[in-house]
Amino acid sequence: MLRYIAKRIFLMIPVLLGISFVIFLLMYFTPGDPAQMILGDLATKEEVEALREEMGLNDSFFERYFRYMGDLLKGDLGTSYTTKLPVWDEISARLPVTAKVAFFVIVFAVLIGVPIGILSAVRQYTIIDSITRVMALLGITMPSFWFALLLVLLFSVKLGWLPASGLYGPAYYVLPIISISAASVAIITRTARSSMLEVIRQDYIDTARAKGQKERVVLFKHALLNALIPILTVVGIQFAGSLGGAVVNEQVFAIPGIGKLMVDAIKARNYPLVTGSVLVLSLLQSLVNLFIDLLYAFVDPRIRSQYSRSKKKTKALNGAVTAGAGTAAGKGE
Amino acid sequence: METKNKLLEVKDLSIHYFTDEGVVRAVNNIDFELARGETMGLVGETGAGKTTTARGIMGLVPNPPGRVVSGEILFEGKDLLNASKLQMRLHRGKDFSMIFQDPMTSLNPILTVGDQIAEVIRLHEKLSHKDANRKAAEILEMVGIPAERMSEYPHQFSGGMKQRVVIAIALACSPKLIIADEPTTALDVTIQAQVLELMRDLQEKLGTAMLLITHDLGVVADTCNKVAIMYAGQIVEMGSLENVYDNTKHPYTKGLFGSLPSLSIKSKRLVPIDGLMPDPVDLPSGCPFHPRCPDCMESCKSRMPVKTEVSPGHYVRCLRCE
């Protein structure tokens, strides 16, 4: 297992390299001049040119890229153009806010989405199921910023129950969490429903019932655990998505997170800050994916045996069975 | 048959599925009984209603869309159809249990084999976790799997081994009745023989009655005391093995035997029964077999034959025998 984790972490390096190159390329071709932005409209051409030279903006693309990567290897993400602070300091000040919101969002989405999905599957074709499916469709198709604005209009402007912006206490979290999680709740509900529907038709569910097992235990022990892999997958994607996708909603609610930091940085053509934020978010996303993959192994013994196939003991024990196990686990993924 | 010896009595049982396409009449007015320790074969084509009958007895007809529309299922004299959900749950696994068709899919892939056997023991016997596991190990040994393999998962077993585990689960609480739904269909022929022999041995040892669902007349001849032939949701012929095999009355049963290859008679082709099984949503009028029957009479098209006892214990549903 440790070998597997080490391998996966090692494999993140080329992924991050690729991302850094693409984001660097995008920023290179983005119109606008950071030096002009810093100095303002009144600056003379000579002043701008001098600053460009000083910032190294006149060097070729590859010179700049390799300089950046060289610094990165030393653990230096560069300096923000606007605040002159190290990029890492800027990010590390904002990241916990975004991470906190994303965490609450995913917990909320799982707590709401999974039970509703299960209920909907167990009561397939009933009125509960129909309502759930319509709500889920609504949750997925509705743009979250629009939903956020509607919530603000109702609860902050009209009713005055909840604050509309900022993040100064528990009440401030309510509207952002509801609006950001709407899509996640919907997707998790749908996945939980379809995954459960598939599992509750399996023979081993009937075997459990034929043992005289309680329906509740049949559903939660036998069915849900088997239905968990697809649910885990979307939970992982949604969590990573709410980390990176906070960009728009942080604007709506004026949350001082990494999403707002990035939008401001893009507006100011603050290249190091944009690149740094994207890299950090990508790294986080990769780590979440790895964590989810490890959870698969925790849930499903077929995947577990695939990860630890290097162990001699299992190999000797299984003999010819291993080949079959491999394909079964492959399907499970 | 003496009354106290009767374990299971099914009377006039009908199970229908109510679907958007119409009412699927899967099981129609079937009667049979099973004594303690007896083995009955339930034979028929795919879709004849064998599995639905089995699920009806277990109380596991998927509802919706399925529903028992009439009849009684008496187990030791008590009607299972009037039993509460809780009573049924206490019966299942303890008094009667079921072996499903496909061993590949009837074990939970994420629980160890030992856990799955111990689960049924813990449900019905007041044993500690440890004792339940010890008993599970004994049962595993009984079906011919070393107890060390308790902690392994189903994917680490072959098909025949999995079916042994399924049998172990079914027998764990020494039930009085086992319903085996085509227990060997998904297995290799060589493994089939082993599994059948194992089931027969254990059945004798434990005195369990068995309802063996199959479409293999050879398996029935090997294993059963009694046999019932099902067609389109009805039992068309039922009796002791000798009655049905040597004194075949119903044209469908004759057709089934006729379609078997024979070692003694040289023939180039097997003889199939003409036509197809009728759609259970739209069963033919009169005798459901009449469109395929070689001995069809005019009255067969309009009148439903009733169950007739042609010789003691040998029942046939055919107008020619009435």
XYZ file of C-alpha atoms in Angstrom:
655
model
C 0.000 0.000 0.000
C 2.792 2.443 0.932
C 4.502 1.653 -2.336
C 1.297 2.492 -4.148
C 0.978 5.835 -2.353
C 4.617 6.690 -3.106
C 4.074 5.838 -6.751
C 0.978 8.003 -6.968
C 2.727 10.972 -5.344
C 5.650 10.546 -7.733
C 3.205 10.560 -10.655
C 1.855 13.943 -9.532
C 5.141 15.591 -10.617
C 4.578 15.321 -14.390
C 0.947 16.362 -13.926
C 1.943 19.516 -12.065
C 4.707 20.219 -14.607
C 2.158 20.055 -17.408
C -0.253 22.321 -15.561
C 2.449 24.880 -14.813
C 3.438 24.974 -18.480
C -0.117 25.426 -19.715
C -0.974 28.124 -17.190
C 2.297 29.935 -17.949
C 1.509 29.792 -21.659
C -2.011 31.135 -21.096
C -0.754 34.027 -19.018
C 1.913 34.795 -21.651
C -0.731 35.208 -24.350
C -3.172 37.138 -22.159
C -3.360 40.725 -23.413
C -2.473 43.501 -20.975
C 0.742 44.688 -19.404
C 1.409 44.198 -15.693
C 3.910 47.052 -15.639
C 1.307 49.415 -17.084
C -1.204 48.127 -14.500
C 1.169 48.826 -11.630
C 2.183 52.282 -12.793
C -1.265 53.430 -13.907
C -2.389 55.386 -16.987
C -0.318 58.475 -16.259
C 3.061 56.723 -16.490
C 5.316 57.513 -19.436
C 6.424 54.933 -21.983
C 9.978 55.076 -20.622
C 8.867 54.407 -17.057
C 6.801 51.400 -18.182
C 9.670 50.059 -20.294
C 12.097 50.415 -17.366
C 9.770 48.519 -15.045
C 9.216 45.774 -17.677
C 12.979 45.344 -17.936
C 13.287 45.234 -14.135
C 10.480 42.635 -13.799
C 12.039 40.502 -16.503
C 8.960 40.786 -18.721
C 11.064 41.501 -21.797
C 12.789 38.097 -21.660
C 11.639 35.286 -23.933
C 8.883 32.897 -22.884
C 11.280 30.032 -22.167
C 13.684 32.190 -20.203
C 10.843 33.306 -17.998
C 9.369 29.793 -17.674
C 12.638 28.178 -16.686
C 13.443 30.970 -14.267
C 10.048 30.423 -12.648
C 10.502 26.660 -12.492
C 13.995 27.094 -11.052
C 12.599 29.236 -8.263
C 9.761 26.772 -7.781
C 12.226 23.929 -7.208
C 13.727 26.038 -4.443
C 10.245 26.313 -2.963
C 9.767 29.911 -4.098
C 6.464 30.716 -5.793
C 7.602 34.265 -6.589
C 6.433 37.650 -5.386
C 3.051 39.233 -5.949
C 3.292 42.201 -8.344
C 0.757 44.248 -6.463
C 1.495 43.686 -2.795
C 5.176 42.774 -3.139
C 4.518 39.943 -0.679
C 5.643 36.353 -1.347
C 2.950 34.511 -3.339
C 2.952 31.664 -0.840
C 2.082 34.055 2.003
C -0.834 35.460 0.015
C -2.131 31.989 -0.807
C -1.659 30.496 2.632
C -3.601 33.396 4.125
C -6.577 32.778 1.845
C -6.548 29.014 1.296
C -7.914 28.000 4.744
C -11.019 30.109 4.123
C -11.767 28.379 0.835
C -10.892 24.965 2.246
C -13.195 25.517 5.205
C -16.109 26.507 2.980
C -15.405 23.596 0.596
C -15.296 21.185 3.522
C -18.625 22.368 4.908
C -20.102 22.288 1.418
C -19.117 18.670 0.837
C -20.203 17.516 4.299
C -23.558 19.205 3.765
C -23.884 17.707 0.275
C -23.092 14.179 1.508
C -25.400 14.422 4.519
C -28.293 15.562 2.342
C -27.531 13.835 -0.961
C -26.739 10.280 0.134
C -29.824 9.653 2.322
C -32.158 11.224 -0.248
C -30.545 9.177 -3.009
C -31.002 5.962 -1.028
C -34.604 6.798 -0.187
C -35.295 7.600 -3.801
C -33.824 4.255 -4.920
C -35.687 2.221 -2.318
C -38.953 3.947 -3.200
C -38.366 3.898 -6.938
C -41.278 5.204 -9.055
C -43.108 6.618 -6.044
C -43.917 10.296 -5.585
C -40.829 10.716 -3.359
C -38.647 9.444 -6.163
C -40.242 11.755 -8.718
C -39.846 14.838 -6.522
C -36.227 13.927 -5.816
C -35.456 13.504 -9.481
C -36.987 16.850 -10.434
C -35.164 18.628 -7.601
C -31.884 16.983 -8.600
C -32.342 18.053 -12.193
C -33.034 21.589 -11.008
C -29.961 21.560 -8.775
C -27.714 20.497 -11.623
C -29.062 22.832 -14.303
C -29.369 25.966 -12.172
C -26.253 28.203 -12.318
C -24.991 28.442 -8.744
C -24.236 32.177 -8.862
C -27.815 32.828 -9.973
C -29.145 30.642 -7.172
C -26.820 32.529 -4.809
C -28.247 35.864 -5.939
C -31.815 34.611 -5.469
C -30.965 33.412 -1.954
C -29.403 36.768 -1.103
C -32.447 38.580 -2.487
C -34.810 36.495 -0.377
C -32.975 35.923 2.887
C -30.820 39.040 3.132
C -32.599 41.787 1.244
C -36.229 40.887 1.726
C -36.358 38.941 4.982
C -33.153 40.223 6.506
C -32.494 36.921 8.237
C -28.988 36.197 7.029
C -25.995 38.367 6.125
C -25.313 38.752 2.414
C -21.545 39.048 2.308
C -18.341 38.610 4.220
C -17.382 35.752 6.514
C -17.416 36.864 10.123
C -19.362 34.134 11.931
C -21.435 30.971 11.543
C -24.461 32.787 10.076
C -22.291 34.063 7.243
C -21.633 30.507 6.097
C -25.265 29.530 5.566
C -26.032 31.118 2.213
C -22.652 30.341 0.581
C -22.840 26.712 1.665
C -26.388 26.258 0.395
C -25.756 27.908 -2.949
C -22.369 26.326 -3.612
C -23.552 22.866 -2.561
C -26.794 22.862 -4.584
C -25.163 21.236 -7.608
C -23.140 18.823 -5.453
C -26.225 17.745 -3.518
C -27.995 17.082 -6.803
C -25.137 15.104 -8.356
C -24.515 13.081 -5.203
C -28.252 12.337 -4.895
C -28.423 11.108 -8.465
C -25.307 8.995 -8.124
C -26.430 7.512 -4.817
C -29.820 6.714 -6.353
C -28.527 5.023 -9.489
C -25.772 3.183 -7.657
C -28.191 1.885 -5.036
C -30.718 0.895 -7.691
C -28.082 -1.215 -9.359
C -26.959 -2.836 -6.129
C -30.367 -3.622 -4.617
C -31.161 -5.791 -7.639
C -28.097 -7.965 -7.020
C -28.522 -11.556 -5.898
C -26.481 -11.056 -2.738
C -29.116 -8.622 -1.487
C -31.664 -11.431 -1.809
C -29.208 -13.782 -0.107
C -29.064 -11.357 2.821
C -32.858 -11.161 2.932
C -33.088 -14.959 2.707
C -30.929 -15.151 5.830
C -33.684 -13.311 7.679
C -31.680 -10.109 7.944
C -33.497 -6.874 8.858
C -34.294 -4.683 5.878
C -32.390 -1.772 7.443
C -29.228 -3.854 7.758
C -29.711 -5.225 4.244
C -29.832 -1.678 2.921
C -27.009 -0.148 4.900
C -24.591 -3.020 5.413
C -25.071 -5.037 2.257
C -26.298 -2.511 -0.284
C -24.837 0.860 0.651
C -21.295 -0.391 1.183
C -21.361 -1.929 -2.272
C -22.877 1.201 -3.791
C -20.202 3.379 -2.216
C -17.520 3.385 -4.926
C -19.400 5.548 -7.466
C -20.621 7.787 -4.635
C -17.053 8.265 -3.363
C -15.939 9.131 -6.879
C -18.408 11.988 -7.265
C -17.822 13.184 -3.719
C -14.127 13.486 -4.581
C -14.843 15.320 -7.806
C -17.314 17.626 -6.099
C -14.909 18.412 -3.273
C -12.100 19.238 -5.656
C -14.598 21.192 -7.744
C -15.806 23.273 -4.829
C -12.178 24.147 -4.020
C -11.507 25.466 -7.491
C -15.040 26.390 -8.419
C -15.388 28.785 -5.495
C -14.156 31.528 -7.825
C -17.572 32.823 -8.825
C -19.361 32.292 -5.534
C -16.615 33.950 -3.538
C -17.214 37.017 -5.694
C -20.953 36.933 -5.023
C -20.565 36.614 -1.267
C -17.312 38.602 -0.976
C -15.600 35.671 0.722
C -11.889 36.376 1.151
C -10.826 32.990 -0.239
C -8.423 31.814 -2.898
C -11.074 32.155 -5.608
C -11.425 35.879 -4.984
C -7.647 36.183 -4.744
C -7.297 34.588 -8.174
C -9.919 36.768 -9.847
C -8.273 39.885 -8.462
C -4.866 38.609 -9.563
C -6.095 37.937 -13.100
C -7.578 41.423 -13.330
C -4.239 42.932 -12.277
C -2.258 40.617 -14.599
C -0.492 39.459 -11.467
C 1.167 36.476 -13.197
C 3.020 34.885 -10.254
C -0.041 34.960 -8.043
C -2.290 33.384 -10.717
C 0.229 30.662 -11.544
C 0.896 29.967 -7.889
C -2.795 29.710 -6.998
C -3.523 27.366 -9.886
C -0.574 25.149 -8.962
C -1.597 24.939 -5.322
C -5.195 24.146 -6.243
C -4.032 21.471 -8.702
C -1.852 19.889 -6.060
C -4.786 19.840 -3.659
C -7.005 18.291 -6.313
C -4.437 15.549 -6.956
C -4.195 14.845 -3.241
C -7.989 14.606 -2.937
C -8.043 12.165 -5.859
C -5.365 10.048 -4.217
C -7.267 10.069 -0.958
C -10.432 8.914 -2.725
C -8.522 6.134 -4.490
C -7.224 4.961 -1.115
C -10.780 4.999 0.228
C -11.783 2.665 -2.632
C -9.273 0.148 -1.356
C -10.600 0.581 2.145
C -14.151 -0.176 0.982
C -13.593 -2.862 -1.623
C -11.328 -5.858 -0.939
C -11.035 -6.552 -4.670
C -9.345 -3.202 -5.223
C -7.311 -3.693 -2.051
C -5.872 -6.944 -3.313
C -4.947 -5.221 -6.547
C -2.960 -2.528 -4.742
C -1.014 -4.973 -2.637
C -0.428 -7.550 -5.319
C 3.298 -7.306 -4.799
C 2.859 -9.104 -1.495
C 4.097 -12.634 -1.998
C 1.703 -14.181 0.503
C -1.474 -13.281 -1.369
C 0.052 -14.386 -4.627
C 0.932 -17.819 -3.314
C -2.456 -18.230 -1.663
C -4.532 -17.226 -4.619
C -2.544 -18.862 -7.354
C -4.705 -19.009 -10.436
C -7.468 -16.950 -8.836
C -5.386 -13.759 -8.996
C -6.042 -13.288 -12.694
C -9.788 -13.372 -12.133
C -9.502 -11.076 -9.147
C -7.614 -8.578 -11.259
C -10.403 -8.301 -13.801
C -13.071 -8.147 -11.090
C -11.260 -5.304 -9.381
C -10.765 -3.596 -12.705
C -14.514 -3.615 -13.209
C -14.992 -2.273 -9.697
C -12.962 0.783 -10.529
C -49.323 -38.844 3.719
C -49.865 -38.258 7.421
C -50.737 -34.723 8.418
C -48.039 -34.338 11.048
C -45.422 -35.404 8.587
C -46.294 -32.600 6.201
C -43.737 -29.828 6.235
C -44.902 -27.608 3.429
C -48.271 -27.401 1.744
C -48.914 -25.045 -1.117
C -52.595 -24.679 -1.962
C -54.036 -22.923 -4.976
C -51.144 -20.438 -5.069
C -51.215 -17.687 -7.697
C -48.581 -14.992 -8.008
C -48.957 -12.210 -10.546
C -46.760 -9.281 -11.523
C -48.629 -6.070 -12.220
C -46.621 -4.228 -14.861
C -47.287 -1.439 -17.337
C -47.514 -4.019 -20.110
C -50.250 -5.909 -18.296
C -50.645 -8.573 -15.654
C -47.927 -11.206 -15.864
C -49.529 -14.401 -14.622
C -46.338 -16.079 -13.451
C -47.822 -18.713 -11.133
C -51.403 -19.928 -11.496
C -53.266 -22.078 -8.979
C -50.519 -24.508 -8.081
C -50.798 -27.114 -5.333
C -48.131 -29.348 -3.933
C -46.913 -30.668 -0.645
C -43.620 -31.730 0.764
C -42.965 -34.063 3.699
C -40.068 -33.748 6.130
C -36.798 -34.873 4.619
C -38.348 -35.315 1.204
C -36.890 -33.914 -1.996
C -39.091 -32.618 -4.748
C -37.908 -31.517 -8.145
C -39.658 -28.580 -9.769
C -38.969 -28.817 -13.479
C -39.859 -26.483 -16.309
C -38.592 -24.170 -18.994
C -37.224 -20.717 -18.262
C -40.210 -18.518 -17.459
C -42.466 -21.349 -16.292
C -42.778 -19.732 -12.858
C -40.401 -21.933 -10.893
C -38.355 -19.141 -9.349
C -41.475 -17.093 -8.607
C -42.910 -20.094 -6.745
C -39.719 -20.349 -4.704
C -39.717 -16.638 -3.939
C -43.378 -16.889 -2.972
C -42.543 -19.480 -0.330
C -39.630 -17.391 0.944
C -41.791 -14.284 1.031
C -39.339 -12.590 -1.312
C -41.517 -11.822 -4.334
C -40.402 -8.338 -5.366
C -43.338 -6.097 -4.474
C -44.098 -3.959 -6.426
C -44.693 -5.284 -9.069
C -45.287 -8.836 -7.776
C -48.098 -9.948 -5.491
C -49.506 -13.220 -4.226
C -53.097 -12.988 -5.447
C -54.536 -16.160 -3.978
C -53.755 -19.349 -2.152
C -52.142 -20.568 1.022
C -48.615 -21.588 1.873
C -48.696 -23.731 5.003
C -45.389 -24.353 6.717
C -45.843 -26.813 9.586
C -49.527 -25.953 9.406
C -49.083 -22.160 9.716
C -49.995 -19.947 6.772
C -46.922 -17.980 5.748
C -48.975 -15.540 3.712
C -50.659 -14.292 6.905
C -47.397 -14.132 8.841
C -46.090 -10.708 9.843
C -42.891 -9.313 8.362
C -41.114 -10.046 11.627
C -42.350 -13.658 11.743
C -41.221 -14.186 8.148
C -37.820 -12.756 8.988
C -37.475 -15.150 11.892
C -38.433 -18.066 9.623
C -36.060 -17.135 6.805
C -32.623 -18.588 7.269
C -33.734 -20.639 10.280
C -36.707 -22.762 9.160
C -36.259 -22.459 5.443
C -33.499 -20.986 3.362
C -32.741 -20.540 -0.280
C -29.820 -21.209 -2.571
C -29.807 -18.842 -5.501
C -28.992 -19.667 -9.075
C -25.696 -17.919 -9.667
C -22.996 -18.387 -7.034
C -20.919 -15.698 -8.771
C -23.390 -13.010 -7.741
C -25.084 -14.390 -4.655
C -22.247 -13.600 -2.251
C -21.562 -10.067 -1.081
C -18.221 -9.125 -2.681
C -17.029 -6.894 0.152
C -17.602 -9.168 3.136
C -15.457 -12.131 4.036
C -16.904 -15.572 3.494
C -16.718 -16.252 7.232
C -18.668 -13.078 8.038
C -21.376 -14.007 5.608
C -21.857 -17.436 7.164
C -21.598 -16.113 10.715
C -24.199 -13.445 9.894
C -27.019 -15.953 9.512
C -25.909 -17.828 12.642
C -25.850 -14.664 14.738
C -29.285 -13.707 13.444
C -30.958 -16.878 14.607
C -28.873 -18.275 17.427
C -27.872 -16.448 20.565
C -24.160 -16.947 20.206
C -21.249 -14.663 20.941
C -19.281 -13.275 18.039
C -16.549 -15.799 18.714
C -18.843 -18.813 18.957
C -20.678 -17.796 15.806
C -17.367 -17.613 13.999
C -16.355 -21.005 15.350
C -19.613 -22.483 14.133
C -19.173 -20.810 10.753
C -15.755 -22.437 10.506
C -17.240 -25.862 11.275
C -19.877 -25.418 8.589
C -17.262 -24.302 6.096
C -15.298 -27.484 6.825
C -18.523 -29.454 6.408
C -18.935 -28.222 2.832
C -15.326 -29.097 2.142
C -13.553 -25.756 2.443
C -10.634 -25.408 4.888
C -11.571 -23.182 7.831
C -8.485 -21.004 7.246
C -10.222 -19.532 4.242
C -12.888 -17.906 6.440
C -11.188 -14.539 6.221
C -11.035 -14.550 2.434
C -13.361 -12.681 0.135
C -15.652 -14.234 -2.499
C -13.433 -13.107 -5.391
C -10.710 -15.375 -4.059
C -12.891 -18.467 -4.625
C -13.816 -20.373 -7.776
C -17.435 -20.793 -8.888
C -17.850 -24.257 -7.381
C -16.260 -23.109 -4.116
C -18.576 -20.111 -3.996
C -21.582 -22.382 -4.419
C -20.280 -24.445 -1.499
C -20.168 -21.261 0.554
C -23.727 -20.433 -0.510
C -24.780 -23.930 0.552
C -22.977 -23.420 3.857
C -24.956 -20.210 4.420
C -28.217 -21.975 3.578
C -27.475 -24.892 5.914
C -25.856 -22.920 8.737
C -28.916 -22.960 11.005
C -30.007 -26.500 10.009
C -33.256 -25.405 8.347
C -36.126 -27.831 7.822
C -36.475 -26.852 4.185
C -34.038 -25.737 1.557
C -35.165 -24.219 -1.689
C -32.431 -24.604 -4.260
C -33.021 -22.515 -7.372
C -31.026 -24.174 -10.147
C -28.018 -24.544 -7.854
C -25.812 -26.117 -10.482
C -26.823 -24.345 -13.683
C -23.967 -21.848 -13.535
C -21.315 -24.492 -12.820
C -19.138 -26.764 -14.934
C -20.519 -30.259 -15.405
C -17.820 -31.892 -13.267
C -18.380 -29.387 -10.479
C -22.151 -29.866 -10.833
C -21.837 -33.504 -9.868
C -19.695 -32.642 -6.832
C -22.057 -29.944 -5.623
C -25.125 -32.166 -6.067
C -23.470 -34.987 -4.184
C -22.518 -32.606 -1.394
C -26.078 -31.327 -1.169
C -27.466 -34.863 -1.099
C -25.042 -35.938 1.633
C -25.752 -32.944 3.826
C -29.470 -33.263 3.284
C -29.376 -36.872 4.443
C -27.201 -36.004 7.411
C -29.379 -33.106 8.549
C -32.762 -34.534 7.495
C -33.602 -31.412 5.524
C -36.402 -31.356 2.978
C -35.523 -29.818 -0.347
C -37.352 -28.174 -3.186
C -34.963 -28.451 -6.104
C -35.681 -26.181 -9.007
C -34.035 -27.258 -12.204
C -34.589 -27.821 -15.883
C -32.403 -30.870 -15.852
C -34.427 -34.097 -15.729
C -31.240 -36.052 -15.124
C -30.517 -34.122 -11.937
C -34.057 -34.794 -10.741
C -33.743 -38.530 -11.385
C -30.522 -38.487 -9.381
C -31.702 -36.494 -6.421
C -35.465 -36.380 -5.942
C -38.265 -38.543 -4.541
C -40.989 -36.500 -6.184
C -41.223 -34.340 -9.220
C -43.570 -31.594 -10.416
C -43.509 -30.382 -13.997
C -44.398 -26.727 -14.487
C -45.673 -25.111 -17.648
C -46.884 -21.513 -17.999
C -47.282 -21.076 -14.273
C -49.160 -24.341 -13.693
C -48.094 -27.722 -12.431
C -49.115 -29.950 -15.336
C -47.919 -33.235 -13.896
C -46.785 -34.264 -10.464
C -46.028 -37.507 -8.728
C -43.371 -39.861 -7.512
C -40.308 -40.283 -9.679
C -41.574 -43.684 -10.932
C -44.998 -42.292 -11.760
C -43.775 -39.377 -13.781
C -40.741 -40.993 -15.407
C -42.146 -44.425 -16.226
C -45.815 -43.662 -16.598
C -45.699 -40.232 -18.212
C -49.159 -38.875 -18.885
C -49.031 -35.218 -19.846
C -48.058 -34.429 -23.460
C -45.700 -31.667 -22.258
C -43.822 -34.058 -19.978
C -43.664 -36.564 -22.824
C -42.255 -33.781 -24.983
C -39.594 -32.999 -22.387
C -38.489 -36.634 -22.223
C -38.697 -36.880 -26.002
C -36.305 -33.984 -26.403
C -33.573 -35.720 -24.395
C -30.783 -37.502 -26.244
C -30.716 -41.224 -25.644
C -27.710 -43.505 -25.407
C -29.553 -46.575 -26.626
C -31.423 -45.215 -29.608
C -29.408 -43.803 -32.448
C -30.909 -40.602 -33.790
C -29.536 -37.842 -35.951
C -31.527 -34.995 -34.412
C -33.071 -34.250 -31.055
C -36.831 -33.855 -31.057
C -37.843 -30.432 -29.750
C -41.331 -29.428 -28.605
C -42.768 -27.292 -31.409
C -43.538 -23.671 -30.734
C -42.606 -21.385 -27.875
C -43.692 -20.894 -24.301
C -46.758 -18.594 -24.287
C -46.460 -15.000 -23.110
C -47.585 -14.989 -19.447
C -49.270 -11.622 -20.041
C -51.487 -13.213 -22.686
C -51.977 -16.904 -21.913
C -53.959 -18.927 -24.481
C -57.566 -19.835 -23.689
C -58.344 -23.307 -22.363
C -55.288 -25.433 -21.660
C -52.226 -23.154 -21.911
C -50.311 -25.950 -23.658
C -52.880 -26.548 -26.402
C -51.176 -24.524 -29.181
C -48.076 -26.745 -28.886
C -49.797 -30.016 -27.970
C -49.559 -32.877 -30.456
C -52.713 -34.492 -28.978
C -54.801 -31.316 -28.927
C -58.564 -31.836 -29.059
C -61.250 -29.262 -29.879
C -62.291 -28.951 -26.210
C -58.676 -28.192 -25.156
C -58.958 -24.791 -26.844
C -61.798 -23.629 -24.624
C -61.764 -25.647 -21.419
C -59.108 -25.450 -18.730
C -58.235 -28.967 -17.533
C -58.463 -29.627 -13.801
C -56.039 -31.527 -11.613
C -56.830 -35.245 -11.945
C -55.375 -38.053 -9.888
C -54.651 -40.770 -12.450
C -53.127 -43.158 -9.934
C -52.453 -42.675 -6.209
C -50.230 -39.622 -5.809
C -49.909 -39.042 -9.555
C -51.656 -35.858 -10.664
C -52.094 -34.630 -14.219
C -53.742 -31.536 -15.649
C -54.892 -32.724 -19.066
C -58.328 -33.173 -20.590
C -57.307 -36.514 -22.071
C -56.783 -37.853 -18.550
C -59.970 -36.511 -17.016
